[in-house]
């Protein structure tokens, strides 16, 4: 396995890790875009194009399902498909009759009790301390699924930009590891499982599988990368 150093004082990564670093933020953004609001025609068209350009980091059954579905939509039916997927988004996530809670606190409280609500109360402070400000289109709570995913997307992009500064990269990686372990992976797997069970359309079925596959893999890759940087620091290279 070839190893690449991004600069003399920067991080060291294998080719697989470099590809992951370059593309993981895109996967987070895809999840954000389709889980934050009803799918729009322009969004579906965008990911139909971009999905053909992405490689191993979005491999797996969920990615295959999404790509196959988006590629199969005939141009003349694209608008109607978007209407159908928008209706499904509303059924699943919007209003008092929504099938699934879209916030960490409420979702986890159903299984863990009210303590789960208290555990999410400080997320706004976490975002602020990291210098992340969201454009909340519908006054989303700080523990909204799309907000948590977008936080990871922002830090993933910052980590890529900071690649030549090892200390900054490891700091960003540590925050992402903490956030995945303390928040997203405390409820995203169960959320994805419930979404897979409840979704009636190919888009949200594919998104549920992609989420269930990608987030644990991202945690695994982050841990592996972080361990490699710590080892490099210890040997003084």
mmCIF file of N, CA, C and O in Angstrom, residues 38 40 45 74 76 82 87 123 143 158-159 161 165 209 223 229:
data_model
loop_
_atom_site.group_PDB
_atom_site.id
_atom_site.type_symbol
_atom_site.label_atom_id
_atom_site.label_comp_id
_atom_site.label_asym_id
_atom_site.label_seq_id
_atom_site.Cartn_x
_atom_site.Cartn_y
_atom_site.Cartn_z
ATOM 1 N N UNK A 38 -37.448 18.695 1.077
ATOM 2 C CA UNK A 38 -37.962 17.890 -0.016
ATOM 3 C C UNK A 38 -37.011 17.962 -1.219
ATOM 4 O O UNK A 38 -36.466 19.021 -1.516
ATOM 5 N N UNK A 40 -35.520 18.527 -4.738
ATOM 6 C CA UNK A 40 -35.870 19.411 -5.847
ATOM 7 C C UNK A 40 -35.343 18.825 -7.150
ATOM 8 O O UNK A 40 -34.413 18.025 -7.154
ATOM 9 N N UNK A 45 -31.032 16.212 -10.402
ATOM 10 C CA UNK A 45 -30.216 16.291 -11.613
ATOM 11 C C UNK A 45 -28.730 16.417 -11.265
ATOM 12 O O UNK A 45 -27.869 15.811 -11.910
ATOM 13 N N UNK A 74 -36.126 8.338 -16.404
ATOM 14 C CA UNK A 74 -36.178 8.956 -17.732
ATOM 15 C C UNK A 74 -36.342 10.465 -17.594
ATOM 16 O O UNK A 74 -37.029 10.942 -16.691
ATOM 17 N N UNK A 76 -38.060 12.578 -19.199
ATOM 18 C CA UNK A 76 -39.443 13.052 -19.282
ATOM 19 C C UNK A 76 -40.232 12.781 -18.003
ATOM 20 O O UNK A 76 -41.279 13.381 -17.774
ATOM 21 N N UNK A 82 -39.693 13.615 -8.864
ATOM 22 C CA UNK A 82 -39.367 14.564 -7.790
ATOM 23 C C UNK A 82 -40.598 14.884 -6.952
ATOM 24 O O UNK A 82 -40.501 14.995 -5.719
ATOM 25 N N UNK A 87 -43.327 14.128 -1.794
ATOM 26 C CA UNK A 87 -44.465 13.656 -0.996
ATOM 27 C C UNK A 87 -44.001 12.638 0.046
ATOM 28 O O UNK A 87 -44.483 12.625 1.180
ATOM 29 N N UNK A 123 -25.386 21.115 22.124
ATOM 30 C CA UNK A 123 -24.840 21.038 20.768
ATOM 31 C C UNK A 123 -24.600 22.408 20.151
ATOM 32 O O UNK A 123 -23.630 22.610 19.415
ATOM 33 N N UNK A 143 -30.047 19.490 17.096
ATOM 34 C CA UNK A 143 -29.863 18.044 16.999
ATOM 35 C C UNK A 143 -30.653 17.438 15.840
ATOM 36 O O UNK A 143 -30.869 16.223 15.793
ATOM 37 N N UNK A 158 -12.984 21.105 6.067
ATOM 38 C CA UNK A 158 -11.902 21.845 6.719
ATOM 39 C C UNK A 158 -10.668 20.968 6.896
ATOM 40 O O UNK A 158 -9.535 21.427 6.739
ATOM 41 N N UNK A 159 -10.886 19.719 7.205
ATOM 42 C CA UNK A 159 -9.781 18.788 7.392
ATOM 43 C C UNK A 159 -9.018 18.602 6.081
ATOM 44 O O UNK A 159 -7.789 18.528 6.063
ATOM 45 N N UNK A 161 -8.849 20.797 3.584
ATOM 46 C CA UNK A 161 -8.146 22.051 3.300
ATOM 47 C C UNK A 161 -6.906 22.192 4.176
ATOM 48 O O UNK A 161 -5.869 22.704 3.732
ATOM 49 N N UNK A 165 -1.268 20.945 7.396
ATOM 50 C CA UNK A 165 -0.975 21.326 8.788
ATOM 51 C C UNK A 165 -1.439 20.188 9.688
ATOM 52 O O UNK A 165 -2.619 20.051 9.992
ATOM 53 N N UNK A 209 -29.833 2.865 3.450
ATOM 54 C CA UNK A 209 -28.742 1.886 3.386
ATOM 55 C C UNK A 209 -27.393 2.588 3.312
ATOM 56 O O UNK A 209 -26.427 2.183 3.967
ATOM 57 N N UNK A 223 -10.536 6.632 12.705
ATOM 58 C CA UNK A 223 -9.713 6.029 13.754
ATOM 59 C C UNK A 223 -8.383 5.539 13.193
ATOM 60 O O UNK A 223 -7.324 5.739 13.800
ATOM 61 N N UNK A 229 -1.335 8.932 12.443
ATOM 62 C CA UNK A 229 -0.694 10.219 12.739
ATOM 63 C C UNK A 229 -0.038 10.199 14.121
ATOM 64 O O UNK A 229 1.040 10.754 14.322
#
